[in-house]
Structures are given as structure tokens and as C-alpha cells.
């Protein structure tokens, strides 16, 4: 009964892994994540937000019109009377409108507009970089599902091999050719393999859940991925030959941050020069008497003393520009170091893959030989179990090497995103 149930369980797992209907390709998974993930929407909304900031700064050059009105049910008026003054309480109201237009501010607003435009470009580059990061994360999640799926299959094969060894040992015990210890030891190994299958199945499900998080929707049980991707050799992007040749999205953003800080600094330095405005004002007053007033002219205003606030703000902005430049240079160094390290790791993965393949071939032949020798009484069950363990670890190691190769290639593409 146990043998039959084990076969049904194994068949069900294999059916869920391979016999399928629809296939979700890697490109489809990436497109789905880019079109629905909240992080991408947030990055695009930030661009729109920065566009409004440009409009805010441009408004400094547009005319400003305002109206004002006041009604006082009781207001005290002072009037001269007999060489003195008398007061009279009376209602009053006034209504007016004013217009102002900035004429000249020593390029302060122009630098602010320039800084706002640069911040908008930074947000646009950041959105592109976030998309590149999303592609990298989705590809990794996709590859991880493939690895865990293949690892589950390897565990199932190992379970079947240990079950066959256990059945063989039981038959040999009945024939008096082996001891009961052989059967017990193979049974113990089979139970451990069952646990390994359960853990591998859980890891496979978790990997699918991770991919679903990026897609924003659950994957059907019948949905399959492109299994051939795991063993394919990816093409590397064109990589720079030196740190100075780096021209990535993140470095462009860092360089623009330096320029934006410089423009902001120049705008703050011109605060102390003030500004020139054209003004016009009309007002209607009604109280004890009724009259109209009108004003048209040019006004110049400049701060004389601000407690050191303006100079402190300008100095703060200069330091911020230096910090941004240092951050950019540090980012360039870190990127170059990571690109070189990741490239070195990628090159080593091919050697690791070849070594694991050779190890699998050797382990498979060794296991076949030991199984035959065990049946003839020339090898112990310990040797057979060791050979089975070596073969399993070699298969899992090959899958890990495949994943590392894909992950390193995806990482290099992300680091060099342009």
C-alpha cells in the first residue's frame, strides 16, 4: 500500500511540474511586472510631480493678480475740529485689485527653473533605472523558479533511486543474501529523501510566490516557464573598459544632481540682490467720504539684513554640491568594482558548470557500478548510499551553477543599464 501511494504522490508531483498548458515566457513576465508593479507607477508619478515643480518655478515670470475687500460695520475716523481732533464712528468698506509683474531678479528665477528641469531629468532617469532594476529582479525570480523546479525533480529522482535500493535490499534479505540492517538503512535513506522532496517542494512554491509578487497575479498550477532558459548561455552586454568610460543611468542621475545643486547655489547667491517689479493697484473706498485711488509704478526690493540666513543657505547649498560630486565619484568607483567582480564571477561559472557535468557523469557511472557490485555482494550499502548522495549533490550543484551564471549576466546588464 505504501509503495502504491508513493508512486501516486510522485506521479502527481511530476504532473504538476511538467505536463502543462500555457507557458509564461521570461519576456512576458518582465512586461507584466513593468506594466502593473506599484514601484513603477510611483516612479512615473514622481516624474509628473517634478514637472509641476518646473511649473512652480516658471510662475515667477508670470503676472500676479489679486483682489481684496473689507467691510467694517463700525470704524472710528479722526477729524480736525477747533484746533483739536474729534472722532466719528461710521461704517466703511473698500474694494481693490493689484497686479505685479517681475521684470528682473538677477537670473535668480532662471537658475531655479534650470535646477527644477534637472531634477525632472533625474526623476526620469530614476524611473528608467527602476525599470532596469525591476527587469533584473523579475529575471532572477523567474530563474529561481526554474532552479527550484529542477531541484525538485532531482530530489524526486533521488527518492525513486533510494526506494528502488530499499526494495532490492528487501528482496536480497528474503533470499538470505543480505542482512536486515541493509534494508533498514536503505529505508532510513528513503525516508530522508522524502523529507528532502517535501522541502524542495516548499522551496519551489515559495519561488513561484516570489514571481507572483512581481506579476501582481497568481500563477495557474498548469502555467509553465521556459525550462530551456536555465541551461542557455546568456549573451553579455557590451561592458566599458575603464571606470571613466562608465555611462550608466545612475551615474547620469548623479551628475545631474551635481549640476542641479550648482544651479540652486547660484540662485541662492542672488537672493541678496533683490528684484525689480512692475506694480499697479486700484482701490475704491467708501466711509465718511467716497474716493478712488490708483497706483502704477516700478518697485525694487532687496534684503538689507536677514540675520545671516541668506549667506548660510548659500553656503549650505555649496556644501551640498560638493557632497553630490563626492557621491557621484564614489558611485563610479563602486559600480566599476562591482562590474569587475561580477564579470569575474560570471567567467568562473562556466568552469563550475563543466566541472559539475563531469562530476555527474562520473557519479552516475560509479553508482551504476556499485549497484551491480552490491547485488553481487562485493560492495556495502554504505558505498551505494554515498554514491547516491554524491550524484544528488552534483546535480544540485549544477543547477546552482546554472542559476549563478544567469544571475551574474542579469546583474551585469543592470549595472550597465543606459
Short mmCIF file of C-alpha atoms in Angstrom, two decimals:
data_model
loop_
_atom_site.label_atom_id
_atom_site.label_comp_id
_atom_site.label_asym_id
_atom_site.label_seq_id
_atom_site.Cartn_x
_atom_site.Cartn_y
_atom_site.Cartn_z
CA UNK A 1 0.00 0.00 0.00
CA UNK A 2 2.83 2.39 0.88
CA UNK A 3 4.56 1.58 -2.41
CA UNK A 4 1.40 2.40 -4.38
CA UNK A 5 0.79 5.67 -2.52
CA UNK A 6 4.39 6.74 -3.07
CA UNK A 7 4.04 6.14 -6.80
CA UNK A 8 0.83 8.16 -6.94
CA UNK A 9 2.43 11.03 -4.98
CA UNK A 10 5.47 11.06 -7.24
CA UNK A 11 3.30 10.97 -10.35
CA UNK A 12 1.21 13.86 -9.06
CA UNK A 13 4.30 16.00 -8.44
CA UNK A 14 5.70 15.25 -11.89
CA UNK A 15 2.33 16.03 -13.45
CA UNK A 16 2.20 19.38 -11.68
CA UNK A 17 5.74 20.15 -12.83
CA UNK A 18 5.72 19.26 -16.45
CA UNK A 19 2.52 18.35 -18.20
CA UNK A 20 1.16 21.66 -18.92
CA UNK A 21 -0.92 24.02 -20.81
CA UNK A 22 0.11 27.65 -21.10
CA UNK A 23 3.70 28.85 -20.92
CA UNK A 24 4.83 32.12 -19.38
CA UNK A 25 7.96 33.32 -21.13
CA UNK A 26 10.58 35.49 -19.49
CA UNK A 27 9.75 38.49 -21.69
CA UNK A 28 6.06 38.18 -20.85
CA UNK A 29 6.85 38.08 -17.14
CA UNK A 30 9.01 41.21 -17.43
CA UNK A 31 6.36 43.09 -19.42
CA UNK A 32 3.67 42.13 -16.93
CA UNK A 33 5.73 43.39 -13.99
CA UNK A 34 6.65 46.66 -15.71
CA UNK A 35 3.03 47.38 -16.57
CA UNK A 36 1.49 46.62 -13.18
CA UNK A 37 4.02 46.92 -10.37
CA UNK A 38 3.36 49.77 -7.88
CA UNK A 39 7.04 50.76 -7.78
CA UNK A 40 6.97 51.57 -11.49
CA UNK A 41 3.77 53.57 -11.13
CA UNK A 42 5.31 55.51 -8.25
CA UNK A 43 8.41 56.30 -10.34
CA UNK A 44 6.27 57.57 -13.24
CA UNK A 45 4.14 59.67 -10.89
CA UNK A 46 7.28 61.21 -9.48
CA UNK A 47 8.15 62.45 -12.99
CA UNK A 48 4.76 64.17 -13.21
CA UNK A 49 5.35 65.65 -9.78
CA UNK A 50 8.70 67.10 -10.83
CA UNK A 51 7.08 68.55 -13.97
CA UNK A 52 4.76 70.52 -11.71
CA UNK A 53 7.81 71.77 -9.80
CA UNK A 54 9.11 73.25 -13.05
CA UNK A 55 5.77 74.99 -13.49
CA UNK A 56 6.01 76.39 -9.98
CA UNK A 57 9.40 77.95 -10.69
CA UNK A 58 8.28 79.32 -14.07
CA UNK A 59 5.36 81.09 -12.41
CA UNK A 60 7.83 83.66 -11.05
CA UNK A 61 7.87 85.28 -14.51
CA UNK A 62 4.11 85.40 -14.88
CA UNK A 63 1.92 88.30 -13.73
CA UNK A 64 0.18 88.01 -10.40
CA UNK A 65 -3.28 89.47 -9.92
CA UNK A 66 -5.09 89.65 -6.59
CA UNK A 67 -8.19 91.31 -5.22
CA UNK A 68 -9.05 92.37 -1.72
CA UNK A 69 -12.18 93.58 0.01
CA UNK A 70 -13.01 94.78 3.51
CA UNK A 71 -16.22 95.82 5.27
CA UNK A 72 -16.28 97.43 8.72
CA UNK A 73 -19.72 97.91 10.35
CA UNK A 74 -18.09 100.42 12.66
CA UNK A 75 -14.88 102.31 12.13
CA UNK A 76 -13.53 105.31 14.03
CA UNK A 77 -12.47 108.28 11.93
CA UNK A 78 -10.42 111.19 13.28
CA UNK A 79 -11.31 114.73 12.10
CA UNK A 80 -9.75 118.11 12.93
CA UNK A 81 -12.12 120.40 14.88
CA UNK A 82 -11.48 123.82 16.52
CA UNK A 83 -7.76 123.31 16.69
CA UNK A 84 -8.16 119.80 18.04
CA UNK A 85 -9.41 116.45 16.90
CA UNK A 86 -12.78 114.77 17.04
CA UNK A 87 -13.69 111.17 16.41
CA UNK A 88 -16.66 109.85 14.49
CA UNK A 89 -17.82 106.22 14.27
CA UNK A 90 -19.13 105.23 10.88
CA UNK A 91 -19.34 102.15 8.68
CA UNK A 92 -16.83 101.75 5.83
CA UNK A 93 -15.80 99.41 3.08
CA UNK A 94 -13.12 99.22 0.43
CA UNK A 95 -12.53 97.07 -2.64
CA UNK A 96 -9.37 96.85 -4.69
CA UNK A 97 -7.23 94.88 -7.12
CA UNK A 98 -3.48 94.71 -7.62
CA UNK A 99 -1.21 93.49 -10.39
CA UNK A 100 2.51 92.76 -10.20
CA UNK A 101 4.96 91.55 -12.83
CA UNK A 102 8.55 90.62 -12.14
CA UNK A 103 10.90 92.42 -14.50
CA UNK A 104 14.36 91.48 -13.31
CA UNK A 105 15.76 89.37 -10.46
CA UNK A 106 19.42 88.99 -11.45
CA UNK A 107 18.78 85.50 -13.01
CA UNK A 108 17.64 84.04 -9.70
CA UNK A 109 14.42 82.58 -11.16
CA UNK A 110 16.27 81.33 -14.26
CA UNK A 111 18.64 79.27 -12.12
CA UNK A 112 15.73 77.92 -10.12
CA UNK A 113 13.96 76.87 -13.30
CA UNK A 114 17.19 75.26 -14.53
CA UNK A 115 17.54 73.31 -11.26
CA UNK A 116 13.90 72.18 -11.45
CA UNK A 117 14.39 70.94 -15.02
CA UNK A 118 17.45 68.97 -13.94
CA UNK A 119 15.52 67.39 -11.08
CA UNK A 120 12.86 66.40 -13.59
CA UNK A 121 15.53 64.74 -15.72
CA UNK A 122 16.86 62.99 -12.61
CA UNK A 123 13.40 61.60 -11.88
CA UNK A 124 13.07 60.43 -15.49
CA UNK A 125 16.44 58.65 -15.29
CA UNK A 126 15.48 57.20 -11.91
CA UNK A 127 12.30 55.79 -13.44
CA UNK A 128 14.34 54.14 -16.20
CA UNK A 129 16.75 52.77 -13.64
CA UNK A 130 13.85 51.43 -11.57
CA UNK A 131 12.57 49.63 -14.66
CA UNK A 132 16.03 48.16 -15.23
CA UNK A 133 16.11 47.01 -11.60
CA UNK A 134 12.63 45.51 -11.99
CA UNK A 135 13.78 43.59 -15.07
CA UNK A 136 16.75 42.27 -13.08
CA UNK A 137 14.58 41.22 -10.14
CA UNK A 138 11.92 39.56 -12.30
CA UNK A 139 14.54 37.66 -14.29
CA UNK A 140 16.14 36.45 -11.07
CA UNK A 141 12.76 35.37 -9.70
CA UNK A 142 11.97 33.58 -12.96
CA UNK A 143 15.31 31.77 -12.95
CA UNK A 144 14.86 30.83 -9.29
CA UNK A 145 11.54 29.14 -10.10
CA UNK A 146 13.26 27.12 -12.83
CA UNK A 147 16.08 26.13 -10.46
CA UNK A 148 13.72 25.08 -7.69
CA UNK A 149 11.60 23.18 -10.17
CA UNK A 150 14.63 21.29 -11.46
CA UNK A 151 15.86 20.73 -7.89
CA UNK A 152 12.50 19.19 -7.00
CA UNK A 153 12.79 16.84 -9.97
CA UNK A 154 16.30 15.88 -8.90
CA UNK A 155 15.04 15.15 -5.39
CA UNK A 156 12.23 13.01 -6.78
CA UNK A 157 14.72 11.03 -8.86
CA UNK A 158 16.83 10.54 -5.76
CA UNK A 159 13.78 9.35 -3.85
CA UNK A 160 12.96 6.85 -6.58
CA UNK A 161 16.54 5.58 -6.60
CA UNK A 162 16.54 5.09 -2.84
CA UNK A 163 13.15 3.38 -2.95
CA UNK A 164 14.46 1.00 -5.62
CA UNK A 165 17.53 0.27 -3.47
CA UNK A 166 15.30 -0.41 -0.48
CA UNK A 167 13.11 -2.82 -2.47
CA UNK A 168 16.21 -4.53 -3.83
CA UNK A 169 17.65 -4.89 -0.33
CA UNK A 170 14.37 -6.36 0.94
CA UNK A 171 14.40 -8.95 -1.84
CA UNK A 172 18.02 -9.86 -1.12
CA UNK A 173 17.23 -10.21 2.59
CA UNK A 174 14.47 -12.69 1.76
CA UNK A 175 16.96 -14.64 -0.32
CA UNK A 176 19.38 -14.65 2.58
CA UNK A 177 21.98 -12.68 0.66
CA UNK A 178 21.80 -9.53 2.80
CA UNK A 179 21.09 -8.69 6.39
CA UNK A 180 18.10 -6.81 7.72
CA UNK A 181 20.46 -3.92 8.53
CA UNK A 182 20.80 -3.29 4.79
CA UNK A 183 17.06 -2.99 4.35
CA UNK A 184 16.69 -0.77 7.42
CA UNK A 185 19.48 1.54 6.26
CA UNK A 186 18.02 1.93 2.78
CA UNK A 187 14.58 2.51 4.32
CA UNK A 188 16.05 5.26 6.51
CA UNK A 189 17.69 6.86 3.49
CA UNK A 190 14.38 6.71 1.61
CA UNK A 191 12.56 8.47 4.45
CA UNK A 192 15.22 11.18 4.49
CA UNK A 193 14.79 11.56 0.74
CA UNK A 194 11.03 12.02 1.27
CA UNK A 195 11.80 14.88 3.62
CA UNK A 196 14.13 16.35 1.02
CA UNK A 197 11.33 16.20 -1.57
CA UNK A 198 8.96 17.95 0.83
CA UNK A 199 11.47 20.74 1.50
CA UNK A 200 12.21 21.10 -2.22
CA UNK A 201 8.50 21.30 -2.98
CA UNK A 202 8.10 24.07 -0.40
CA UNK A 203 11.07 25.96 -1.86
CA UNK A 204 9.56 25.63 -5.33
CA UNK A 205 6.23 27.02 -4.15
CA UNK A 206 7.94 29.92 -2.39
CA UNK A 207 9.83 30.73 -5.59
CA UNK A 208 6.55 30.80 -7.52
CA UNK A 209 5.03 33.06 -4.86
CA UNK A 210 8.01 35.40 -5.26
CA UNK A 211 7.44 35.61 -9.02
CA UNK A 212 3.71 36.16 -8.48
CA UNK A 213 4.54 39.16 -6.28
CA UNK A 214 6.19 40.88 -9.23
CA UNK A 215 3.46 39.88 -11.69
CA UNK A 216 0.68 41.08 -9.40
CA UNK A 217 -1.42 37.97 -10.07
CA UNK A 218 -1.34 34.29 -9.10
CA UNK A 219 0.11 31.74 -11.48
CA UNK A 220 -2.11 28.86 -12.50
CA UNK A 221 -0.95 25.42 -11.45
CA UNK A 222 -0.72 24.48 -15.12
CA UNK A 223 1.38 27.53 -16.06
CA UNK A 224 4.85 26.50 -17.12
CA UNK A 225 8.04 28.50 -17.60
CA UNK A 226 10.66 28.20 -20.31
CA UNK A 227 12.83 25.47 -18.81
CA UNK A 228 15.45 25.69 -21.58
CA UNK A 229 16.41 29.17 -20.33
CA UNK A 230 18.21 27.64 -17.35
CA UNK A 231 20.77 25.82 -19.49
CA UNK A 232 21.14 28.50 -22.15
CA UNK A 233 24.30 30.58 -22.18
CA UNK A 234 23.32 34.27 -21.94
CA UNK A 235 24.92 36.96 -24.05
CA UNK A 236 26.73 39.60 -22.07
CA UNK A 237 26.15 43.32 -22.77
CA UNK A 238 28.97 45.48 -24.09
CA UNK A 239 30.92 46.48 -20.99
CA UNK A 240 33.20 49.54 -20.54
CA UNK A 241 36.95 49.05 -20.33
CA UNK A 242 37.57 51.56 -17.57
CA UNK A 243 35.77 53.42 -14.81
CA UNK A 244 35.93 56.67 -16.79
CA UNK A 245 34.06 55.05 -19.66
CA UNK A 246 31.08 54.22 -17.45
CA UNK A 247 27.90 55.95 -18.60
CA UNK A 248 25.05 54.35 -16.70
CA UNK A 249 21.65 55.69 -15.71
CA UNK A 250 22.69 56.02 -12.08
CA UNK A 251 25.84 57.97 -12.98
CA UNK A 252 23.87 60.31 -15.22
CA UNK A 253 21.47 60.96 -12.35
CA UNK A 254 24.39 61.62 -10.00
CA UNK A 255 25.98 64.06 -12.47
CA UNK A 256 22.68 65.89 -12.91
CA UNK A 257 22.34 66.09 -9.12
CA UNK A 258 25.68 67.93 -9.03
CA UNK A 259 24.54 70.35 -11.74
CA UNK A 260 21.17 70.91 -10.06
CA UNK A 261 22.89 71.69 -6.77
CA UNK A 262 25.12 74.17 -8.60
CA UNK A 263 22.13 75.93 -10.17
CA UNK A 264 20.40 76.08 -6.79
CA UNK A 265 23.54 77.58 -5.26
CA UNK A 266 23.71 80.32 -7.89
CA UNK A 267 20.04 81.11 -7.32
CA UNK A 268 20.59 81.46 -3.58
CA UNK A 269 23.65 83.66 -4.10
CA UNK A 270 21.44 86.14 -5.98
CA UNK A 271 18.82 86.39 -3.25
CA UNK A 272 20.66 89.33 -1.68
CA UNK A 273 20.39 91.38 -4.90
CA UNK A 274 16.59 91.55 -4.66
CA UNK A 275 14.24 92.02 -7.61
CA UNK A 276 12.52 94.68 -9.74
CA UNK A 277 8.75 94.53 -10.25
CA UNK A 278 6.15 96.50 -12.15
CA UNK A 279 3.10 97.14 -9.98
CA UNK A 280 -0.40 98.50 -10.48
CA UNK A 281 -3.10 98.94 -7.85
CA UNK A 282 -6.65 100.36 -7.85
CA UNK A 283 -8.94 100.74 -4.83
CA UNK A 284 -12.40 102.09 -4.08
CA UNK A 285 -13.05 103.43 -0.55
CA UNK A 286 -16.40 104.33 0.99
CA UNK A 287 -16.69 105.67 4.52
CA UNK A 288 -17.33 109.23 5.64
CA UNK A 289 -16.29 110.05 2.10
CA UNK A 290 -16.04 108.14 -1.12
CA UNK A 291 -12.96 108.18 -3.34
CA UNK A 292 -10.82 106.04 -5.67
CA UNK A 293 -7.05 105.52 -5.63
CA UNK A 294 -4.74 104.17 -8.34
CA UNK A 295 -1.04 103.35 -8.32
CA UNK A 296 1.22 102.45 -11.24
CA UNK A 297 4.96 102.15 -10.91
CA UNK A 298 8.11 100.12 -10.55
CA UNK A 299 9.27 98.70 -7.25
CA UNK A 300 12.71 97.48 -6.24
CA UNK A 301 13.17 95.48 -3.05
CA UNK A 302 16.26 93.84 -1.60
CA UNK A 303 17.06 92.36 1.81
CA UNK A 304 19.42 94.50 3.89
CA UNK A 305 19.81 92.24 6.86
CA UNK A 306 18.46 88.70 7.36
CA UNK A 307 20.43 87.53 10.36
CA UNK A 308 22.86 85.58 8.19
CA UNK A 309 20.12 83.36 6.78
CA UNK A 310 20.85 84.04 3.11
CA UNK A 311 24.60 83.50 3.38
CA UNK A 312 24.05 80.34 5.45
CA UNK A 313 21.63 78.96 2.86
CA UNK A 314 24.07 79.68 0.04
CA UNK A 315 26.93 78.02 1.91
CA UNK A 316 24.71 75.06 2.73
CA UNK A 317 23.91 74.67 -0.96
CA UNK A 318 27.62 74.87 -1.92
CA UNK A 319 28.42 72.09 0.53
CA UNK A 320 25.51 70.10 -0.87
CA UNK A 321 27.02 70.44 -4.34
CA UNK A 322 30.36 69.13 -3.07
CA UNK A 323 28.61 66.23 -1.35
CA UNK A 324 26.78 65.39 -4.59
CA UNK A 325 30.08 65.42 -6.50
CA UNK A 326 31.70 63.15 -3.92
CA UNK A 327 28.71 60.79 -4.07
CA UNK A 328 28.97 60.65 -7.86
CA UNK A 329 32.68 59.81 -7.75
CA UNK A 330 32.09 57.19 -5.06
CA UNK A 331 29.26 55.67 -7.10
CA UNK A 332 31.52 55.42 -10.15
CA UNK A 333 34.13 53.53 -8.15
CA UNK A 334 31.58 51.17 -6.61
CA UNK A 335 29.98 50.46 -9.96
CA UNK A 336 33.30 49.72 -11.60
CA UNK A 337 34.35 47.44 -8.74
CA UNK A 338 31.06 45.55 -8.81
CA UNK A 339 31.14 45.18 -12.60
CA UNK A 340 34.64 43.71 -12.46
CA UNK A 341 33.77 41.38 -9.58
CA UNK A 342 30.53 40.23 -11.20
CA UNK A 343 32.28 39.65 -14.52
CA UNK A 344 34.94 37.55 -12.79
CA UNK A 345 32.22 35.50 -11.10
CA UNK A 346 30.43 35.04 -14.41
CA UNK A 347 33.55 33.72 -16.09
CA UNK A 348 34.06 31.22 -13.26
CA UNK A 349 30.53 29.86 -13.56
CA UNK A 350 31.31 28.25 -16.92
CA UNK A 351 34.20 26.32 -15.37
CA UNK A 352 31.93 25.33 -12.50
CA UNK A 353 29.28 24.09 -14.93
CA UNK A 354 31.78 21.96 -16.85
CA UNK A 355 33.14 20.55 -13.60
CA UNK A 356 29.66 19.67 -12.34
CA UNK A 357 28.75 17.99 -15.61
CA UNK A 358 31.87 15.86 -15.45
CA UNK A 359 31.11 15.07 -11.81
CA UNK A 360 27.60 13.95 -12.71
CA UNK A 361 28.88 11.64 -15.45
CA UNK A 362 31.45 10.15 -13.09
CA UNK A 363 28.97 9.83 -10.21
CA UNK A 364 26.39 8.17 -12.46
CA UNK A 365 28.87 5.56 -13.68
CA UNK A 366 30.17 5.00 -10.16
CA UNK A 367 26.66 4.45 -8.83
CA UNK A 368 25.84 2.03 -11.61
CA UNK A 369 28.99 0.04 -10.90
CA UNK A 370 28.45 0.00 -7.13
CA UNK A 371 24.84 -1.09 -7.51
CA UNK A 372 25.98 -4.06 -9.58
CA UNK A 373 28.76 -4.86 -7.10
CA UNK A 374 26.33 -4.58 -4.18
CA UNK A 375 23.98 -7.06 -5.82
CA UNK A 376 26.90 -9.46 -6.17
CA UNK A 377 27.94 -8.89 -2.59
CA UNK A 378 31.13 -7.02 -3.50
CA UNK A 379 30.09 -3.62 -2.12
CA UNK A 380 28.32 -2.42 1.01
CA UNK A 381 25.15 -0.41 1.32
CA UNK A 382 27.23 2.48 2.68
CA UNK A 383 29.10 2.73 -0.61
CA UNK A 384 25.86 2.71 -2.58
CA UNK A 385 24.31 5.42 -0.40
CA UNK A 386 27.43 7.54 -0.62
CA UNK A 387 27.37 7.26 -4.41
CA UNK A 388 23.70 8.25 -4.50
CA UNK A 389 24.44 11.26 -2.27
CA UNK A 390 27.35 12.34 -4.47
CA UNK A 391 25.17 12.14 -7.58
CA UNK A 392 22.40 14.18 -5.96
CA UNK A 393 24.78 16.86 -4.75
CA UNK A 394 26.40 17.04 -8.19
CA UNK A 395 23.01 17.56 -9.83
CA UNK A 396 22.03 20.24 -7.32
CA UNK A 397 25.45 21.87 -7.72
CA UNK A 398 24.98 22.02 -11.49
CA UNK A 399 21.61 23.74 -11.02
CA UNK A 400 23.22 26.25 -8.66
CA UNK A 401 25.94 26.95 -11.25
CA UNK A 402 23.30 27.47 -13.96
CA UNK A 403 21.47 29.93 -11.73
CA UNK A 404 24.67 31.78 -10.81
CA UNK A 405 25.53 32.20 -14.49
CA UNK A 406 22.12 33.67 -15.27
CA UNK A 407 22.12 35.88 -12.20
CA UNK A 408 25.58 37.29 -12.95
CA UNK A 409 24.62 38.06 -16.56
CA UNK A 410 21.41 39.78 -15.43
CA UNK A 411 23.37 41.73 -12.83
CA UNK A 412 25.90 42.91 -15.40
CA UNK A 413 23.10 44.10 -17.66
CA UNK A 414 21.50 46.02 -14.80
CA UNK A 415 24.78 47.59 -13.63
CA UNK A 416 25.46 48.76 -17.19
CA UNK A 417 21.90 49.98 -17.84
CA UNK A 418 21.87 53.02 -20.14
#
